Amino acid sequence: MPREAEPSLNEKQFVTQALQENLRLDGREFDQYRPVELTFGDQHGVADVTLGKTRVLAKASAEVTVPYADRPLDGVFTIATELSPMASPAFEVNRPTETEVLLSRLLEKTVRRSGALDTESLCLVAGQKCWSVRVDVHVLSHDGNLIDASCLAVVAALRHFRKPDTSMEGGVLTVYTPAEREPVPLSWLHSPFCVTWSFFGEEADIALLDATWMEEQVRVGSCTVSLNKHGEICQIAKLGGTPVDAVVLLQCTSVALAKVKEFSELLDKRLAEDLKRRDKGGFMAELRAENDR
Amino acid sequence: MTATSAPEAALGVLPRADGSAKYSHAGYTVTASVNGPIEAQRRDEHAYEAHVDVIVRPAAGVGGTRERHLESILQSSLSQIILVKNFPRSLIQIVLQVEDSPENDYVNTKLVQASLNFAIMPALMQTAVLALLSAGVPMRATATATAVTIAQQDGAKRITVDPTPRDIETARSVHVLAFTSHDELLLAESEGDFTVKEWDDVYETAKAICCRSAPAKEGVAMVLDDEDASGPDMRQFLRSAAGAKVAADLHWK
């Protein structure tokens, strides 16, 4: 596969110098995101996130499987990120690049390890049957900041997803098809989001939010903070690059909290809109099969 | 499960690819990107023609043998219509990403091992052709495709165009046919039991949908009757989708 063309020396210098003069190529503020758009598909569990020219599609799905032998009480939850040549011809099928490995690792740490999805609730029969929830992340167009867009898409898809309803009677497990019973949502504990900072300059003293692909190629380091709207930090990843001053990092996390609150509000708003769109005739409340907590 | 009767398409939806298209019809939604002609890898390089690489990616789960099978069918039929001899030693890469496919409400699906349905072929074919048009890849003809099933119902056989998953489950045979814009048969794939007579019927039905030469239609009522009788006019649709994109691109701002 052809390699992605790197920006020329002139382009690199132009971007850095403009940043030194407090200007971004697209005229945004340093801590401003590109317009975020979030839409849901016709099916449950399909979320499409657009961040400027970056576009990510996430699809959640579930099936009944056997739990892992060492974790008989937990369900299975996996996030699959595979970058296809659709994002860029430089990506090859079945050969993960560094970007892909880092992306899947970060999503894993943010969504799975932070316990956003209650995996114990996915258990049906201890040691024998459990739900396996899978989220597929498809990058349709890559123009920088894949991590934030993918994380938002994954969280949105999981919160929008409905799994088939089940019941246990006398040791017999029944899984109802969508025609028999309305599917139920997952047991969701909190919504973590990623905010990625890119650093520029000799001393890494310029910090940008939501870098485009051009800016990502020029940056000297980056740091991803994952937190929820209550300010609980799930992880901070700063993988190499120029060292950054601790005070700058502290400022970054406080700005990140404000951004996460915006994401959270956007997601809640879109979910409510989607529920309203689906609730034709107002029968949804009666059709619901899940119990109130 | 709202299967839209009229196909919908948008061209140039992805900003970074050479050409792209999004197509939805009969519950299937597919996005395609085309990059090409680009540098081919050594193992894919042909001395006298371009290599057409088709990648089908299911919405959920990893692709398996079924996807590879669909890829090989698409690859061989698209190589027929693309002018591959114009670009020796290069690669034309087509990535087809399935976004949505109709679900059968009566069955719980297995998802980790994705198994794409045979009936998704027309949607994949149509999206690929639209994306190739959008990328400006030279072709000797465009193609239109459709899926047809034959079901035995109360002793009489019934032909269904653009089947739902439920139709496919109850059908005796499923056929996918594609025609070029010169009314030539490009692709004929069948599954299940059928006779030669039945296949002829299927051929006629599919040809009526794919190769209808659009006559000057007068009056709305007549148009509506026509649509009901034999499904959407695919060729007209392809033409109008491409025409709309060109008109939008050439519109002087």
Coordinates of C-alpha atoms in Angstrom, one line a residue:
Chain A
M1 CA 0.0 0.0 0.0
P2 CA 1.2 3.5 -0.7
R3 CA 2.4 5.5 2.3
E4 CA 0.6 8.6 3.3
A5 CA 2.4 11.6 2.0
E6 CA 4.0 13.5 4.9
P7 CA 3.6 17.3 5.1
S8 CA 6.5 19.1 3.6
L9 CA 9.0 21.1 5.7
N10 CA 7.3 24.4 4.6
E11 CA 3.9 23.2 5.6
K12 CA 5.2 22.0 9.0
Q13 CA 6.9 25.4 9.6
F14 CA 3.8 27.3 8.5
V15 CA 1.6 25.4 11.0
T16 CA 4.0 25.8 13.9
Q17 CA 4.7 29.5 13.2
A18 CA 1.0 30.3 12.9
L19 CA 0.4 28.5 16.2
Q20 CA 3.2 30.7 17.8
E21 CA 1.2 33.7 16.6
N22 CA -2.0 32.2 18.2
L23 CA -3.6 31.2 14.9
R24 CA -4.9 27.8 13.7
L25 CA -5.1 27.0 10.1
D26 CA -8.9 26.7 10.3
G27 CA -9.3 29.8 12.5
R28 CA -10.5 28.0 15.5
E29 CA -9.7 28.9 19.1
F30 CA -7.0 26.6 20.7
D31 CA -9.6 24.9 23.0
Q32 CA -12.4 24.7 20.4
Y33 CA -13.7 21.5 18.9
R34 CA -14.8 21.3 15.3
P35 CA -18.6 21.0 15.0
V36 CA -19.7 17.7 16.6
E37 CA -22.6 15.8 15.0
L38 CA -24.1 12.7 16.4
T39 CA -26.8 10.7 14.7
F40 CA -28.4 7.3 15.3
G41 CA -29.3 4.7 12.7
D42 CA -32.7 3.0 12.2
Q43 CA -31.5 0.0 14.1
H44 CA -30.7 0.2 17.8
G45 CA -27.0 0.6 18.7
V46 CA -25.7 2.4 15.6
A47 CA -24.1 5.7 16.2
D48 CA -22.5 8.0 13.6
V49 CA -20.2 10.7 14.9
T50 CA -18.9 13.5 12.6
L51 CA -16.1 15.8 13.9
G52 CA -15.3 18.2 11.0
K53 CA -14.1 15.8 8.3
T54 CA -13.5 12.9 10.7
R55 CA -16.3 10.4 10.6
V56 CA -16.7 7.4 12.8
L57 CA -19.5 4.8 12.9
A58 CA -20.0 2.5 15.8
K59 CA -22.3 -0.5 16.0
A60 CA -23.1 -2.5 19.1
S61 CA -24.4 -6.0 18.9
A62 CA -25.0 -8.9 21.4
E63 CA -25.3 -12.6 21.4
V64 CA -25.5 -15.4 23.9
T65 CA -22.2 -17.3 24.5
V66 CA -20.3 -19.2 27.2
P67 CA -18.4 -17.0 29.7
Y68 CA -14.7 -17.3 30.2
A69 CA -13.7 -20.1 32.6
D70 CA -11.9 -17.8 35.0
R71 CA -14.7 -15.2 35.1
P72 CA -17.9 -17.3 35.4
L73 CA -20.0 -14.4 36.7
D74 CA -19.1 -11.9 34.1
G75 CA -20.4 -11.3 30.6
V76 CA -18.1 -10.7 27.6
F77 CA -17.6 -7.2 26.4
T78 CA -15.3 -6.4 23.5
I79 CA -14.5 -3.3 21.4
A80 CA -13.2 -4.1 17.9
T81 CA -11.4 -1.3 16.1
E82 CA -10.2 -2.1 12.6
L83 CA -9.1 0.7 10.4
S84 CA -10.0 -0.1 6.8
P85 CA -8.5 1.4 3.7
M86 CA -11.6 3.5 3.6
A87 CA -10.0 5.9 6.1
S88 CA -6.8 6.0 4.1
P89 CA -5.3 3.7 1.5
A90 CA -2.2 3.5 3.8
F91 CA -4.2 1.2 6.2
E92 CA -4.1 -2.4 5.1
V93 CA -6.7 -5.1 5.9
N94 CA -5.6 -7.5 8.6
R95 CA -2.4 -5.7 9.4
P96 CA -2.8 -3.4 12.4
T97 CA -0.9 -0.1 12.4
E98 CA 0.4 1.7 15.5
T99 CA -2.6 4.1 15.3
E100 CA -5.0 1.2 15.4
V101 CA -3.3 -0.5 18.4
L102 CA -3.2 2.8 20.4
L103 CA -6.8 3.5 19.5
S104 CA -8.1 0.2 20.6
R105 CA -6.0 0.2 23.8
L106 CA -7.3 3.7 24.8
L107 CA -10.9 2.8 24.1
E108 CA -10.4 -0.4 26.1
K109 CA -9.0 1.5 29.1
T110 CA -11.7 4.2 28.9
V111 CA -14.8 2.2 28.4
R112 CA -14.0 -1.3 29.6
R113 CA -11.6 -0.8 32.5
S114 CA -13.5 2.1 34.0
G115 CA -16.5 -0.2 34.4
A116 CA -18.9 1.9 32.3
L117 CA -20.8 -1.2 31.4
D118 CA -21.8 -3.5 34.2
T119 CA -20.5 -6.8 32.9
E120 CA -22.0 -8.8 35.8
S121 CA -25.4 -7.9 34.6
L122 CA -24.6 -9.7 31.3
C123 CA -24.4 -13.0 33.1
L124 CA -27.4 -15.2 32.5
V125 CA -26.5 -18.6 34.0
A126 CA -23.3 -18.6 36.1
G127 CA -20.5 -20.3 34.3
Q128 CA -22.7 -21.5 31.4
K129 CA -24.5 -18.7 29.6
C130 CA -23.8 -15.0 29.3
W131 CA -24.2 -12.1 26.9
S132 CA -21.4 -11.2 24.7
V133 CA -21.6 -7.5 23.8
R134 CA -19.5 -6.3 21.0
V135 CA -18.9 -2.8 19.6
D136 CA -17.4 -2.5 16.1
V137 CA -15.8 0.9 15.4
H138 CA -15.6 1.8 11.7
V139 CA -13.6 4.8 10.7
L140 CA -15.1 6.1 7.5
S141 CA -13.0 9.2 7.2
H142 CA -9.8 10.2 9.1
D143 CA -9.0 13.8 9.5
G144 CA -7.4 13.8 13.0
N145 CA -8.6 13.2 16.5
L146 CA -9.8 9.7 15.9
I147 CA -9.7 8.9 19.7
D148 CA -12.2 11.4 20.8
A149 CA -14.6 10.7 18.0
S150 CA -14.4 6.9 18.4
C151 CA -14.9 7.2 22.2
L152 CA -18.0 9.3 21.7
A153 CA -19.3 6.9 19.1
V154 CA -18.8 3.8 21.2
V155 CA -20.4 5.3 24.3
A156 CA -23.4 6.6 22.2
A157 CA -23.8 3.2 20.5
L158 CA -23.8 1.3 23.7
R159 CA -26.3 3.7 25.4
H160 CA -28.5 3.5 22.4
F161 CA -28.3 -0.3 22.1
R162 CA -31.1 -2.7 23.2
K163 CA -30.4 -6.4 23.8
P164 CA -33.1 -9.1 23.5
D165 CA -35.1 -9.7 26.7
T166 CA -34.6 -12.9 28.6
S167 CA -36.3 -14.9 31.3
M168 CA -35.4 -17.8 33.6
E169 CA -38.1 -20.3 34.6
G170 CA -37.3 -23.5 36.3
G171 CA -33.8 -23.6 35.0
V172 CA -34.9 -22.9 31.4
L173 CA -33.5 -19.8 29.8
T174 CA -35.6 -18.1 27.2
V175 CA -34.3 -15.4 24.9
Y176 CA -37.2 -13.5 23.4
T177 CA -37.0 -12.3 19.8
P178 CA -37.8 -8.6 19.0
A179 CA -41.2 -9.7 17.7
E180 CA -42.1 -11.3 21.1
R181 CA -40.8 -8.7 23.6
E182 CA -39.4 -5.3 23.2
P183 CA -35.6 -5.4 23.7
V184 CA -34.1 -3.9 26.8
P185 CA -31.2 -1.4 27.3
L186 CA -27.8 -2.4 28.8
S187 CA -27.1 -1.7 32.4
W188 CA -25.0 1.4 32.0
L189 CA -23.1 3.0 35.0
H190 CA -21.4 6.1 33.8
S191 CA -20.4 7.7 30.5
P192 CA -16.7 8.4 30.1
F193 CA -15.4 10.5 27.2
C194 CA -11.9 11.1 25.9
V195 CA -10.4 14.6 25.4
T196 CA -7.1 14.7 23.5
W197 CA -4.6 17.5 23.8
S198 CA -1.9 18.0 21.3
F199 CA 1.3 19.9 22.2
F200 CA 3.4 22.2 20.0
G201 CA 6.5 24.3 20.4
E202 CA 10.0 23.6 21.7
E203 CA 8.8 23.5 25.3
A204 CA 5.5 21.9 24.5
D205 CA 3.8 25.1 25.8
I206 CA 1.1 25.4 23.2
A207 CA -1.8 23.0 23.8
L208 CA -4.5 22.4 21.2
L209 CA -7.8 20.5 21.4
D210 CA -9.2 18.5 18.6
A211 CA -6.2 18.6 16.3
T212 CA -6.7 18.0 12.6
W213 CA -4.7 15.4 10.7
M214 CA -2.3 18.1 9.6
E215 CA -1.8 19.3 13.1
E216 CA -1.4 15.7 14.4
Q217 CA 1.5 15.2 12.0
V218 CA 3.3 18.3 13.3
R219 CA 2.7 18.0 17.0
V220 CA 5.5 17.2 19.5
G221 CA 3.4 15.2 21.9
S222 CA -0.2 14.4 22.9
C223 CA -2.1 13.5 26.0
T224 CA -5.5 11.9 26.3
V225 CA -7.6 12.4 29.4
S226 CA -10.7 10.2 29.9
L227 CA -13.2 11.3 32.4
N228 CA -17.0 11.4 33.0
K229 CA -19.2 14.4 33.7
H230 CA -18.7 14.1 37.5
G231 CA -15.0 14.8 37.0
E232 CA -13.9 11.3 37.8
I233 CA -10.8 10.6 35.8
C234 CA -10.7 7.1 34.2
Q235 CA -7.2 7.3 32.7
I236 CA -4.6 9.7 31.5
A237 CA -2.3 8.6 28.6
K238 CA 0.8 10.6 27.6
L239 CA 2.7 8.2 25.4
G240 CA 6.2 9.7 24.8
G241 CA 6.8 13.0 23.1
T242 CA 8.2 16.2 24.6
P243 CA 7.8 16.5 28.4
V244 CA 4.9 18.8 29.4
D245 CA 4.8 21.1 32.4
A246 CA 2.6 19.7 35.3
V247 CA 0.8 23.0 35.6
V248 CA -0.2 22.9 31.9
L249 CA -1.5 19.4 32.3
L250 CA -3.6 20.5 35.3
Q251 CA -5.1 23.3 33.2
C252 CA -5.8 20.8 30.4
T253 CA -7.7 18.4 32.7
S254 CA -9.9 21.2 34.0
V255 CA -10.8 22.3 30.5
A256 CA -11.3 18.7 29.6
L257 CA -14.0 18.5 32.3
A258 CA -15.9 21.3 30.7
K259 CA -15.7 19.6 27.3
V260 CA -16.9 16.3 28.7
K261 CA -19.9 18.0 30.2
E262 CA -20.7 19.4 26.7
F263 CA -20.4 15.9 25.2
S264 CA -22.5 14.4 27.9
E265 CA -25.3 17.0 27.3
L266 CA -25.1 16.5 23.6
L267 CA -25.5 12.7 24.0
D268 CA -28.4 13.0 26.4
K269 CA -30.1 15.4 24.1
R270 CA -29.7 13.2 21.0
L271 CA -30.8 10.1 22.9
A272 CA -33.9 11.9 24.1
E273 CA -34.7 13.1 20.6
D274 CA -34.2 9.6 19.2
L275 CA -36.5 8.1 21.8
K276 CA -39.2 10.7 20.9
R277 CA -38.8 9.9 17.2
R278 CA -39.3 6.1 17.8
D279 CA -42.1 6.6 20.3
K280 CA -44.8 6.9 17.7
G281 CA -48.3 6.9 19.3
G282 CA -46.8 6.9 22.8
F283 CA -46.9 3.1 23.3
M284 CA -43.3 2.8 24.3
A285 CA -43.9 3.0 28.0
E286 CA -46.4 0.1 27.9
L287 CA -44.2 -2.0 25.6
R288 CA -41.1 -1.7 27.8
A289 CA -40.1 -5.0 29.3
E290 CA -37.3 -3.9 31.7
N291 CA -38.0 -3.2 35.4
D292 CA -37.3 0.2 36.9
R293 CA -34.3 0.1 39.2
Chain B
M1 CA -38.4 -2.3 9.8
T2 CA -39.2 0.4 7.4
A3 CA -38.0 -0.9 4.0
T4 CA -38.0 2.1 1.8
S5 CA -39.3 1.3 -1.6
A6 CA -37.4 4.0 -3.5
P7 CA -33.6 3.8 -3.5
E8 CA -31.6 6.7 -2.2
A9 CA -28.0 7.7 -2.9
A10 CA -25.5 10.4 -2.1
L11 CA -22.2 10.8 -4.0
G12 CA -19.0 12.2 -2.6
V13 CA -19.8 11.7 1.1
L14 CA -16.3 11.0 2.3
P15 CA -13.9 14.0 1.9
R16 CA -10.6 12.2 1.8
A17 CA -11.3 9.3 -0.6
D18 CA -11.0 9.8 -4.4
G19 CA -14.6 8.8 -4.8
S20 CA -17.4 7.7 -2.4
A21 CA -21.1 7.0 -2.3
K22 CA -23.7 6.1 0.2
Y23 CA -26.7 4.0 -1.0
S24 CA -29.7 2.7 0.7
H25 CA -32.5 0.5 -0.6
A26 CA -34.8 -2.2 0.8
G27 CA -33.4 -1.8 4.3
Y28 CA -29.7 -2.1 3.3
T29 CA -27.4 0.9 3.7
V30 CA -23.9 0.7 2.3
T31 CA -21.1 3.3 2.1
A32 CA -18.3 2.8 -0.4
S33 CA -15.0 4.5 -1.0
V34 CA -12.9 4.2 -4.1
N35 CA -9.2 5.0 -4.3
G36 CA -7.5 4.7 -7.6
P37 CA -5.6 4.3 -9.7
I38 CA -2.9 4.0 -6.9
E39 CA 0.3 2.2 -6.5
A40 CA -0.2 -1.6 -6.3
Q41 CA 1.7 -3.9 -4.1
R42 CA 4.2 -6.2 -5.7
R43 CA 2.0 -9.3 -5.3
D44 CA -1.1 -7.6 -6.7
E45 CA 0.7 -6.1 -9.7
H46 CA -0.4 -7.1 -13.2
A47 CA 1.8 -6.2 -16.1
Y48 CA -1.0 -5.3 -18.5
E49 CA -3.9 -4.2 -16.4
A50 CA -5.1 -2.6 -13.1
H51 CA -5.9 -4.9 -10.2
V52 CA -9.3 -4.3 -8.8
D53 CA -9.4 -4.8 -5.0
V54 CA -12.8 -5.2 -3.4
I55 CA -13.1 -5.2 0.4
V56 CA -16.5 -5.9 2.0
R57 CA -16.8 -5.1 5.7
P58 CA -19.8 -6.2 7.7
A59 CA -21.4 -3.8 10.1
A60 CA -20.9 -6.1 13.1
G61 CA -18.4 -8.9 13.6
V62 CA -15.5 -10.0 11.6
G63 CA -15.8 -11.0 8.0
G64 CA -15.5 -14.6 7.1
T65 CA -15.7 -16.9 4.0
R66 CA -19.1 -15.4 3.0
E67 CA -17.6 -11.9 2.7
R68 CA -14.6 -13.3 0.8
H69 CA -17.1 -15.0 -1.6
L70 CA -19.0 -11.8 -2.2
E71 CA -15.7 -10.0 -2.7
S72 CA -14.6 -12.4 -5.4
I73 CA -17.9 -12.2 -7.2
L74 CA -17.9 -8.4 -7.1
Q75 CA -14.2 -8.3 -8.1
S76 CA -14.7 -10.3 -11.2
S77 CA -17.8 -8.5 -12.4
L78 CA -16.4 -5.0 -11.7
S79 CA -13.2 -5.9 -13.5
Q80 CA -15.4 -6.5 -16.6
I81 CA -16.8 -3.0 -16.7
I82 CA -13.8 -1.0 -15.5
L83 CA -11.3 -0.2 -18.2
V84 CA -8.5 -2.0 -16.4
K85 CA -6.2 -2.1 -19.5
N86 CA -5.9 1.7 -19.2
F87 CA -3.9 1.5 -15.9
P88 CA -1.3 -1.3 -16.0
R89 CA 0.6 -2.0 -12.8
S90 CA -1.8 0.0 -10.6
L91 CA -4.6 -0.7 -8.1
I92 CA -8.2 0.4 -7.9
Q93 CA -9.3 -0.1 -4.4
I94 CA -13.0 -0.4 -3.5
V95 CA -14.0 -0.6 0.1
L96 CA -17.7 -1.4 0.9
Q97 CA -18.8 -0.8 4.4
V98 CA -22.2 -2.2 5.3
E99 CA -23.9 0.2 7.7
D100 CA -27.4 -1.3 8.0
S101 CA -29.1 -4.5 6.9
P102 CA -32.7 -5.5 7.6
E103 CA -33.2 -7.7 10.6
N104 CA -35.5 -10.6 10.9
D105 CA -37.7 -9.8 13.9
Y106 CA -38.6 -13.5 14.4
V107 CA -35.0 -14.8 14.8
N108 CA -32.2 -13.8 17.2
T109 CA -29.2 -13.3 15.1
K110 CA -25.7 -14.6 15.7
L111 CA -23.4 -11.7 15.3
V112 CA -19.8 -12.3 16.3
Q113 CA -19.1 -14.3 13.1
A114 CA -20.8 -12.0 10.6
S115 CA -22.5 -13.8 7.7
L116 CA -23.8 -11.4 5.2
N117 CA -26.9 -12.4 3.3
F118 CA -26.8 -13.2 -0.4
A119 CA -29.5 -10.5 -1.0
I120 CA -27.1 -7.7 -0.1
M121 CA -25.3 -8.2 -3.4
P122 CA -27.4 -5.7 -5.4
A123 CA -26.8 -3.0 -2.8
L124 CA -23.0 -3.7 -2.8
M125 CA -22.9 -3.7 -6.6
Q126 CA -24.9 -0.5 -6.9
T127 CA -22.8 1.4 -4.3
A128 CA -19.6 0.3 -5.9
V129 CA -20.8 1.5 -9.3
L130 CA -21.9 4.9 -7.8
A131 CA -18.5 5.3 -6.0
L132 CA -16.6 4.4 -9.2
L133 CA -18.6 7.1 -11.0
S134 CA -17.9 9.6 -8.2
A135 CA -14.1 8.7 -8.4
G136 CA -14.1 9.3 -12.2
V137 CA -12.7 5.8 -12.9
P138 CA -13.2 5.1 -16.6
M139 CA -15.7 2.4 -17.3
R140 CA -17.1 0.8 -20.4
A141 CA -20.6 0.7 -19.0
T142 CA -22.4 1.2 -15.7
A143 CA -24.3 -1.6 -14.0
T144 CA -27.6 -2.1 -12.3
A145 CA -28.4 -5.1 -10.1
T146 CA -31.4 -6.6 -8.4
A147 CA -32.3 -9.5 -6.1
V148 CA -35.3 -11.8 -6.9
T149 CA -36.8 -14.7 -4.9
I150 CA -39.2 -17.4 -5.9
A151 CA -41.5 -18.8 -3.2
Q152 CA -44.0 -21.5 -3.5
Q153 CA -47.2 -20.2 -2.0
D154 CA -50.6 -22.1 -2.0
G155 CA -49.4 -24.2 -5.0
A156 CA -48.6 -21.1 -7.0
K157 CA -45.2 -19.7 -7.4
R158 CA -44.6 -16.1 -6.5
I159 CA -41.7 -13.9 -7.6
T160 CA -40.6 -11.2 -5.2
V161 CA -38.3 -8.4 -6.0
D162 CA -36.0 -6.8 -3.3
P163 CA -36.9 -9.5 -0.7
T164 CA -36.9 -9.0 3.0
P165 CA -35.1 -11.4 5.3
R166 CA -38.4 -13.1 6.0
D167 CA -39.0 -13.6 2.2
I168 CA -35.5 -15.1 1.8
E169 CA -36.2 -17.5 4.6
T170 CA -39.4 -18.8 3.1
A171 CA -38.2 -18.7 -0.5
R172 CA -37.2 -21.7 -2.5
S173 CA -34.5 -19.9 -4.5
V174 CA -32.8 -16.6 -4.4
H175 CA -31.3 -15.0 -7.5
V176 CA -29.0 -11.9 -8.0
L177 CA -28.7 -10.5 -11.5
A178 CA -26.8 -7.5 -12.8
F179 CA -27.0 -5.9 -16.2
T180 CA -24.7 -3.4 -17.9
S181 CA -26.1 -0.2 -19.4
H182 CA -25.9 -2.0 -22.8
D183 CA -28.5 -4.5 -21.6
E184 CA -25.9 -7.3 -21.3
L185 CA -26.1 -9.8 -18.5
L186 CA -23.1 -9.1 -16.2
L187 CA -23.8 -11.3 -13.2
A188 CA -26.1 -14.2 -12.4
E189 CA -25.9 -15.9 -9.1
S190 CA -28.5 -18.2 -7.7
E191 CA -29.1 -20.2 -4.5
G192 CA -31.7 -22.9 -3.9
D193 CA -33.9 -25.1 -6.2
F194 CA -35.3 -23.9 -9.4
T195 CA -36.1 -25.0 -13.0
V196 CA -34.9 -23.5 -16.2
K197 CA -38.4 -22.1 -16.8
E198 CA -38.3 -20.3 -13.4
W199 CA -34.9 -18.9 -14.1
D200 CA -36.2 -17.5 -17.4
D201 CA -39.0 -15.8 -15.5
V202 CA -36.5 -14.4 -13.0
Y203 CA -34.4 -13.1 -15.9
E204 CA -37.3 -11.3 -17.5
T205 CA -38.3 -9.7 -14.1
A206 CA -34.8 -8.6 -13.3
K207 CA -34.2 -7.3 -16.8
A208 CA -37.4 -5.2 -16.6
I209 CA -36.1 -3.6 -13.4
C210 CA -32.5 -3.1 -14.4
C211 CA -32.8 -2.3 -18.1
R212 CA -36.0 -0.4 -18.5
S213 CA -35.5 2.2 -21.2
A214 CA -37.1 5.2 -19.7
P215 CA -39.9 6.2 -22.1
A216 CA -41.4 9.7 -21.9
K217 CA -44.0 9.2 -19.2
E218 CA -47.2 11.2 -19.3
G219 CA -49.4 11.7 -16.3
V220 CA -48.7 10.9 -12.7
A221 CA -51.2 8.0 -12.4
M222 CA -49.5 6.0 -15.1
V223 CA -46.1 6.4 -13.5
L224 CA -47.5 5.2 -10.1
D225 CA -49.1 2.1 -11.7
D226 CA -45.8 1.3 -13.4
E227 CA -43.8 1.5 -10.2
D228 CA -46.2 -0.8 -8.4
A229 CA -46.1 -3.4 -11.1
S230 CA -42.4 -4.0 -11.4
G231 CA -40.4 -2.2 -8.8
P232 CA -38.1 0.8 -9.1
D233 CA -36.4 1.7 -12.4
M234 CA -32.7 1.2 -11.4
R235 CA -31.1 2.6 -14.5
Q236 CA -33.1 5.9 -14.3
F237 CA -32.2 6.1 -10.7
L238 CA -28.4 5.7 -11.4
R239 CA -28.6 8.3 -14.1
S240 CA -30.4 10.8 -11.9
A241 CA -28.1 10.2 -8.9
A242 CA -25.0 10.9 -11.0
G243 CA -26.7 13.8 -12.8
A244 CA -27.7 15.5 -9.6
K245 CA -24.1 15.2 -8.3
V246 CA -22.7 16.7 -11.6
A247 CA -25.2 19.5 -11.5
A248 CA -24.3 20.3 -7.9
D249 CA -20.6 20.2 -8.7
L250 CA -20.9 22.4 -11.7
H251 CA -23.2 24.9 -10.1
W252 CA -21.4 28.2 -10.2
K253 CA -21.3 29.5 -6.6

